[in-house]
PDB file of C-alpha atoms in Angstrom:
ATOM      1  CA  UNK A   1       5.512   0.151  -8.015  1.00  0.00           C
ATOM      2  CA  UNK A   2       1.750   0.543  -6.479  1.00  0.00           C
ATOM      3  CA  UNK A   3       1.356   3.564  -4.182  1.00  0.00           C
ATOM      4  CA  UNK A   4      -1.393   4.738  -2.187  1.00  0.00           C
ATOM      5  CA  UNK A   5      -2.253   7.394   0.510  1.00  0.00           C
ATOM      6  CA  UNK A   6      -4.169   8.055   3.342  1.00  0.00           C
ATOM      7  CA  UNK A   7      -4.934  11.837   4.861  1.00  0.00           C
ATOM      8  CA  UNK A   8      -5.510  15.394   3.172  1.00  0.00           C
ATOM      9  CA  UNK A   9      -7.148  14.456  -0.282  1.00  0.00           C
ATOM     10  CA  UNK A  10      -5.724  17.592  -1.661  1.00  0.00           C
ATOM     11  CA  UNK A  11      -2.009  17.086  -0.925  1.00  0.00           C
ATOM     12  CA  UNK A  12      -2.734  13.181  -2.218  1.00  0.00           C
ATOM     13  CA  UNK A  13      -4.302  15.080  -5.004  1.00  0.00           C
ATOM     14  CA  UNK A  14      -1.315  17.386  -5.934  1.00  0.00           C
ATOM     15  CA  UNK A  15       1.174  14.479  -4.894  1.00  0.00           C
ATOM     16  CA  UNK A  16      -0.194  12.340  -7.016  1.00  0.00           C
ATOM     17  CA  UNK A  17       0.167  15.186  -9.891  1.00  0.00           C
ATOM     18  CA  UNK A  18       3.644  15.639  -9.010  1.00  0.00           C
ATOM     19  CA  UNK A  19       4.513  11.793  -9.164  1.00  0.00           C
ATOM     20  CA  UNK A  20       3.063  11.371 -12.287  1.00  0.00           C
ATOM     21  CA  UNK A  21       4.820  14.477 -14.023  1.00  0.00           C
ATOM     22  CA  UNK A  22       8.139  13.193 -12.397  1.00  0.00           C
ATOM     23  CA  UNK A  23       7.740  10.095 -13.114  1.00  0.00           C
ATOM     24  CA  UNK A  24       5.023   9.127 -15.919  1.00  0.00           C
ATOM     25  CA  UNK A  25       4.232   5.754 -16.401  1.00  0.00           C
ATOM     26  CA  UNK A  26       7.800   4.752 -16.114  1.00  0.00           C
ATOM     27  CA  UNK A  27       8.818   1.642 -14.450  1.00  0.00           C
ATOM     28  CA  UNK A  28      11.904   2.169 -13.935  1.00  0.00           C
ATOM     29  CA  UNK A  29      13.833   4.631 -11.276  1.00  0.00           C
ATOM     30  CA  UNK A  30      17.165   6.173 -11.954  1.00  0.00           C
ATOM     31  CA  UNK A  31      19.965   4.075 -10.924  1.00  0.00           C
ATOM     32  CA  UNK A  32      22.467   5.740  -8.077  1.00  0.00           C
ATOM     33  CA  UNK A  33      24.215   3.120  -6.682  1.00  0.00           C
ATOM     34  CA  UNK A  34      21.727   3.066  -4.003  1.00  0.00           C
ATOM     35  CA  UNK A  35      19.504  -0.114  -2.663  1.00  0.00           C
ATOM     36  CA  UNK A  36      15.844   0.008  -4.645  1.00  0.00           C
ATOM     37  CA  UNK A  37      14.421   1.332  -1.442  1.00  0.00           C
ATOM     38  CA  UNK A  38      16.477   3.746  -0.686  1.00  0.00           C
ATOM     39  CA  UNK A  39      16.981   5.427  -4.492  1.00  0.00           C
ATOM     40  CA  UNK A  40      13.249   4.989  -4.772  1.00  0.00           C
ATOM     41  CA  UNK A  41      12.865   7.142  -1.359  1.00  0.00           C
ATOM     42  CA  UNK A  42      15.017   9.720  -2.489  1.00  0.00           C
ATOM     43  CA  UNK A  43      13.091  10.302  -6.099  1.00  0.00           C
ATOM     44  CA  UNK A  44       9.585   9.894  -3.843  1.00  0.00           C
ATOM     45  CA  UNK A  45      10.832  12.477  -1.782  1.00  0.00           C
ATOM     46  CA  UNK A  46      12.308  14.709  -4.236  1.00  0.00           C
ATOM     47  CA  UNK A  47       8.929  14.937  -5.505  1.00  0.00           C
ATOM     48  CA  UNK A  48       6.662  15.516  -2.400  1.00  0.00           C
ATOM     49  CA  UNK A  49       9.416  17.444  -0.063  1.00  0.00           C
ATOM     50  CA  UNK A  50       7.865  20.930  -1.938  1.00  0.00           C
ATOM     51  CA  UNK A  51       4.592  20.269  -1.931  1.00  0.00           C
ATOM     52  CA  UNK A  52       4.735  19.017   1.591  1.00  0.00           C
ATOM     53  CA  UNK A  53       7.291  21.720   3.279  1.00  0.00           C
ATOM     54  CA  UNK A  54       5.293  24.134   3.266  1.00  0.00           C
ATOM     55  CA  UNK A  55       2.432  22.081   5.158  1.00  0.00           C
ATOM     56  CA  UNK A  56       4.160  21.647   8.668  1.00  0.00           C
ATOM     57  CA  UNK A  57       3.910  25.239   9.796  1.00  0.00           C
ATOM     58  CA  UNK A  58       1.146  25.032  12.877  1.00  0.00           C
ATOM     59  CA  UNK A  59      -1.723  27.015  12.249  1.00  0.00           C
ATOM     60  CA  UNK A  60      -4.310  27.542  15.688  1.00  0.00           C
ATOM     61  CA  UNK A  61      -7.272  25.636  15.130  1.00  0.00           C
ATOM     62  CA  UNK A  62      -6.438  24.595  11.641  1.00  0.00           C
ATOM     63  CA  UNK A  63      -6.051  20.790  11.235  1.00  0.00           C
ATOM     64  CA  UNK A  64      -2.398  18.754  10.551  1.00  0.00           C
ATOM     65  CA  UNK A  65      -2.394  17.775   7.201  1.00  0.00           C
ATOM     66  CA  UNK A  66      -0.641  13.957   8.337  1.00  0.00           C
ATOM     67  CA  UNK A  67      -0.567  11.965   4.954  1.00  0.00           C
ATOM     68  CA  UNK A  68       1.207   8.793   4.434  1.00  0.00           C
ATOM     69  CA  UNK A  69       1.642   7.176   1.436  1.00  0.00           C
ATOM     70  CA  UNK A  70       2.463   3.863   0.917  1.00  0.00           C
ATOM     71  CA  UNK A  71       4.936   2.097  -1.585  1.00  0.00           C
ATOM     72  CA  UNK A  72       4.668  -1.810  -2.770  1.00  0.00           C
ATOM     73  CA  UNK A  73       6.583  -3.333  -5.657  1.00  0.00           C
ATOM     74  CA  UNK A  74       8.764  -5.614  -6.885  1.00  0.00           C
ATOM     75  CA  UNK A  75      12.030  -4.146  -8.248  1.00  0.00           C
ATOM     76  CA  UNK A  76      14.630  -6.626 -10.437  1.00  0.00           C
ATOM     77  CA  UNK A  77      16.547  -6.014  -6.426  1.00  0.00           C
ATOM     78  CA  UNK A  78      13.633  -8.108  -4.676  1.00  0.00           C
ATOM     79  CA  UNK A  79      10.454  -6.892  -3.130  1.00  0.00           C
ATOM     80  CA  UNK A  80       9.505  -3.583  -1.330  1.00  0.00           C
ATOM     81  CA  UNK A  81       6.885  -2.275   0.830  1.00  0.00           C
ATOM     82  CA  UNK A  82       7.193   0.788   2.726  1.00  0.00           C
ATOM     83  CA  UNK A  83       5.587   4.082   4.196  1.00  0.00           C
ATOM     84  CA  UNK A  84       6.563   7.740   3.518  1.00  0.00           C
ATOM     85  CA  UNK A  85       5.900   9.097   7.002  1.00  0.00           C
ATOM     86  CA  UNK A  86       4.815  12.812   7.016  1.00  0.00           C
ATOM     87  CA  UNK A  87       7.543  14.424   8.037  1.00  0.00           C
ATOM     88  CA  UNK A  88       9.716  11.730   4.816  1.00  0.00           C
ATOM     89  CA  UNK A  89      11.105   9.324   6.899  1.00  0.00           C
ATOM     90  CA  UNK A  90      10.336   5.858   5.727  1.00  0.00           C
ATOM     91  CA  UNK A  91       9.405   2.822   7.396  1.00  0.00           C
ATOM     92  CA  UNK A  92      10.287  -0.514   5.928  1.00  0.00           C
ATOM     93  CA  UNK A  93       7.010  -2.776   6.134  1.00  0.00           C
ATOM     94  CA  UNK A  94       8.534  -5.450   4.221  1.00  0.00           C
ATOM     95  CA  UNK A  95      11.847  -5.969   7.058  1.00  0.00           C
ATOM     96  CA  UNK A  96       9.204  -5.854  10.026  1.00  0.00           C
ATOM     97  CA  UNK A  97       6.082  -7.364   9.070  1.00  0.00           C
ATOM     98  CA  UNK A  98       5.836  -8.328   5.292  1.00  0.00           C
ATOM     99  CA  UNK A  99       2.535  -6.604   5.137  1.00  0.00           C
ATOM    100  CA  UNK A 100       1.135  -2.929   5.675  1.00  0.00           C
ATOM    101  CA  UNK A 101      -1.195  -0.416   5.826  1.00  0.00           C
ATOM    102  CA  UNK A 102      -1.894   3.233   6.615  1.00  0.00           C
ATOM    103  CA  UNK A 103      -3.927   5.948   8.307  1.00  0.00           C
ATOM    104  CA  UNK A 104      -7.103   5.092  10.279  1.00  0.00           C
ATOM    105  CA  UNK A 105      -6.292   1.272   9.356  1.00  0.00           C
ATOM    106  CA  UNK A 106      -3.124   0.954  10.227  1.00  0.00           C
ATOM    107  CA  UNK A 107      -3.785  -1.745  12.990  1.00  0.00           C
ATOM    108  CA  UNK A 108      -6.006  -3.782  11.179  1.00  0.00           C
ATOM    109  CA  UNK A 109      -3.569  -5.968   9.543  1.00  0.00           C
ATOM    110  CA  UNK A 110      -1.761  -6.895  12.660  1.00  0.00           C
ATOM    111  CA  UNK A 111      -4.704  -8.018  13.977  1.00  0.00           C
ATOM    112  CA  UNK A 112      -6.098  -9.832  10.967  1.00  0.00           C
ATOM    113  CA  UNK A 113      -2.488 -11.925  10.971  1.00  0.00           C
ATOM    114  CA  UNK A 114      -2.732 -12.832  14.522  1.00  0.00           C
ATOM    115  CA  UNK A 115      -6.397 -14.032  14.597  1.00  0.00           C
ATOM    116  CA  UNK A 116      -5.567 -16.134  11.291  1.00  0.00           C
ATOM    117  CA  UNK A 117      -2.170 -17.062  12.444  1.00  0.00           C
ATOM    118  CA  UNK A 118      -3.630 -21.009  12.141  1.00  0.00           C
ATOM    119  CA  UNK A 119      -3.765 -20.349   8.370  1.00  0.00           C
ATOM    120  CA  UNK A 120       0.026 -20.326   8.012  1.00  0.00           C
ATOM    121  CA  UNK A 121      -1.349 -17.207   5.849  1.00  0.00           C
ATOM    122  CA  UNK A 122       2.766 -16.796   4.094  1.00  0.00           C
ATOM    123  CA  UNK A 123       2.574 -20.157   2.818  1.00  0.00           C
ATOM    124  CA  UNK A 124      -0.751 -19.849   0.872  1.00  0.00           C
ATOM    125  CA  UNK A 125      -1.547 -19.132  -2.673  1.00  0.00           C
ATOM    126  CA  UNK A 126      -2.237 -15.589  -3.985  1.00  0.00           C
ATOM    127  CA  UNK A 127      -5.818 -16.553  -4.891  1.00  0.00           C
ATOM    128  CA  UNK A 128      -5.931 -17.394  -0.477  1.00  0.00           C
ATOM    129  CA  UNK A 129      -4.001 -14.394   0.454  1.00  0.00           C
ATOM    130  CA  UNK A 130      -6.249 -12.251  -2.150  1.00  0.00           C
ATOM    131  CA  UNK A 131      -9.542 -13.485   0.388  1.00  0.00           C
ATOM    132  CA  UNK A 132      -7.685 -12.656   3.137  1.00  0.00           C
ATOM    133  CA  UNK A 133      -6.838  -9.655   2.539  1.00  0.00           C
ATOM    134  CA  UNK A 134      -9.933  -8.355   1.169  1.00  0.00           C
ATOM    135  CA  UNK A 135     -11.507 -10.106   4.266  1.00  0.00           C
ATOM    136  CA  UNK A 136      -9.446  -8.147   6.548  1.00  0.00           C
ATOM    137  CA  UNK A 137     -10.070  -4.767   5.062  1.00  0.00           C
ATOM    138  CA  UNK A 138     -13.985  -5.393   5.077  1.00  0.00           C
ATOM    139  CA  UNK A 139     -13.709  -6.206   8.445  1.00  0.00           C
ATOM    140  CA  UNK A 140     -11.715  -2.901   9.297  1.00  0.00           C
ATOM    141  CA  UNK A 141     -14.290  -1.234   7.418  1.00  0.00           C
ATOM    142  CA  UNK A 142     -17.279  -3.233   9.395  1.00  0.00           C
ATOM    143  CA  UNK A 143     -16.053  -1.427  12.514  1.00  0.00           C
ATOM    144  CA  UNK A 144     -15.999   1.896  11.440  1.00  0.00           C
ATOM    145  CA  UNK A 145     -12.536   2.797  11.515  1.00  0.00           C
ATOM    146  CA  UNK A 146     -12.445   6.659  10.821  1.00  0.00           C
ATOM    147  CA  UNK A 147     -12.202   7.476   7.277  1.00  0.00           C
ATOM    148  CA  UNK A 148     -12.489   4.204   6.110  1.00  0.00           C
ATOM    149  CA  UNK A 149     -15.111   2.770   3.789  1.00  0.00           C
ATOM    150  CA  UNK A 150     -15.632   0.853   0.583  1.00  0.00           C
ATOM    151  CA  UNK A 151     -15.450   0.671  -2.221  1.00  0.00           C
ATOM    152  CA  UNK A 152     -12.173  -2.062  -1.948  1.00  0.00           C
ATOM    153  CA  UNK A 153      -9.507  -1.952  -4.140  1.00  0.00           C
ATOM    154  CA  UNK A 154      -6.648  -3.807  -4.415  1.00  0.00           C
ATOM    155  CA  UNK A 155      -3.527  -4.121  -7.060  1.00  0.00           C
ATOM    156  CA  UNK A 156      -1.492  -7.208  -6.896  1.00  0.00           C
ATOM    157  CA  UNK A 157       2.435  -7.319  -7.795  1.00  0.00           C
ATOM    158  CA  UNK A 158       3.289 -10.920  -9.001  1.00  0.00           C
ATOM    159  CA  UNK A 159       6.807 -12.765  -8.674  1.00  0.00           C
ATOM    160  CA  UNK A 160       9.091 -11.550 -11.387  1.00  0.00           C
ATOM    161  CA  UNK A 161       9.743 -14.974 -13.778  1.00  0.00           C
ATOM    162  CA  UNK A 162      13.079 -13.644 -14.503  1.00  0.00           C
ATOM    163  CA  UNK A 163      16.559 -12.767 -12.820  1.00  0.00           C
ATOM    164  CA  UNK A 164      16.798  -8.750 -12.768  1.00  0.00           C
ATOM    165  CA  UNK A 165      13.208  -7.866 -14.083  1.00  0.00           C
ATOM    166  CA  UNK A 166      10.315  -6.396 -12.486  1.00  0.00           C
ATOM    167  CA  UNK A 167       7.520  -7.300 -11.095  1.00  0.00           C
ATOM    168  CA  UNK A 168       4.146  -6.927 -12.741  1.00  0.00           C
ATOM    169  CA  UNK A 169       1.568  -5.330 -11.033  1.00  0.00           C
ATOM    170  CA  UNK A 170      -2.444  -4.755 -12.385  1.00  0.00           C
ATOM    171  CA  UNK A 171      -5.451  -3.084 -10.326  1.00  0.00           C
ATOM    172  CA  UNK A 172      -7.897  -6.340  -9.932  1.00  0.00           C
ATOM    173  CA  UNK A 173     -11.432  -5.423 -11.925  1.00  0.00           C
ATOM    174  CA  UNK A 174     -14.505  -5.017 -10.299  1.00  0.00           C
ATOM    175  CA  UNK A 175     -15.844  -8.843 -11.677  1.00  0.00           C
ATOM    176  CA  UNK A 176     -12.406 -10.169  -9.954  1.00  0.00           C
ATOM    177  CA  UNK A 177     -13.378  -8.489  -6.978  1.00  0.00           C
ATOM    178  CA  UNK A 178     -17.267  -9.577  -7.304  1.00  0.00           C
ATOM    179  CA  UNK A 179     -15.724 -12.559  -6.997  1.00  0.00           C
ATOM    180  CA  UNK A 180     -13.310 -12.304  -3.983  1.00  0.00           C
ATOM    181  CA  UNK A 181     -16.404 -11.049  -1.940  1.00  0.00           C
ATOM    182  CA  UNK A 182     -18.449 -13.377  -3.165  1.00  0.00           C
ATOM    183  CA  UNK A 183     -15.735 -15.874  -1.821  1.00  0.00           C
ATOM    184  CA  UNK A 184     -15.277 -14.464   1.577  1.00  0.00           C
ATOM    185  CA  UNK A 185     -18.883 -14.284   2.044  1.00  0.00           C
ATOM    186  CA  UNK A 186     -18.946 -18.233   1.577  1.00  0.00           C
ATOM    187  CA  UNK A 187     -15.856 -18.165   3.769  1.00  0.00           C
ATOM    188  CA  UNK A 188     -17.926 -16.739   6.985  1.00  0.00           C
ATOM    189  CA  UNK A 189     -20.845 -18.693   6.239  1.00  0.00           C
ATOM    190  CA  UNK A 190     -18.671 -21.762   6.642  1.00  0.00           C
ATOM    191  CA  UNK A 191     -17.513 -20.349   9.656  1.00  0.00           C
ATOM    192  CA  UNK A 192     -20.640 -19.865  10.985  1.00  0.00           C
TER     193      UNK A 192
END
């Protein structure tokens, strides 16, 4: 499972300290008789409902520390995507949209789906969707959405090959990403 999070670097900071002395490198999550989502929610917010609590009490003049995180993978149970509100609720990206994204960029991918609806973007390859994506998030960028800015990043979660295994997921390199741009750049000078 891939996670990210947009808002207050520190509580991203000490989340992300929390997670990882929870959890480690694991990749697995207790099994309660739960769906994935749901079990995975529950550890997710076992793990951030301290460090957050404590956050919510208004303070005059003194900022709301709103940070979302958001959670991708593919469990042996099928594939997830969802976002840990603020206040831990959960949205399920995966049963609205099949796509996501958080804080100052939230929007972007609805639009990016709706101006490339012509591609039949869910039927292409992962090497199309990969453009696409990092296409979409350069554009968000491009028009200065607050808080955004490079450098791009992306993981990608492949397809378990087997029944009741795991998806594998890897952080692309910065040559694969060279490349991407380099690809998107050829894209919009087709276009143009």
């Amino acid at each position: 499972i891939a996670w990210a999070a947009s808002g207050s670097v520190g509580l991203i900071q000490e989340a992300e300290e929390a997670l990882n002395k929870k959890l480690g490198q694991t990749d697995t999550f207790e099994r309660r008789g739960k769906e994935p989502k749901k079990r995975i929610c529950d550890v997710i917010a076992e793990v951030l409902r301290p460090i957050l609590k404590d956050r919510y009490i208004p303070i005059p003049n003194d900022p709301f520390p709103a940070t979302a995180f958001l959670f991708a993978g593919y469990p042996p149970e099928g594939p997830l995507i969802f976002e840990l509100l603020p206040n831990l609720t959960s949205i399920d990206h995966l049963a609205t949209a099949g796509f996501a994204a958080i804080g100052s960029g939230d929007i972007f991918p609805y639009f990016a789906m709706a101006s490339l609806a012509h591609f039949e973007v869910r039927t292409r390859t992962l090497a199309d969707v990969k453009l696409i994506v990092y296409r979409t998030i350069q554009d968000a960028i491009k028009v200065a959405a607050y808080g955004l800015g490079p450098p791009i990043q992306m993981i990608e979660i492949v397809k378990p090959e087997k029944p009741n295994e795991s998806g594998k997921g890897r952080v692309l390199n910065d040559g694969e990403l060279r490349a991407i741009e380099e690809q998107v750049s050829a894209w919009k000078e087709l276009e143009r």
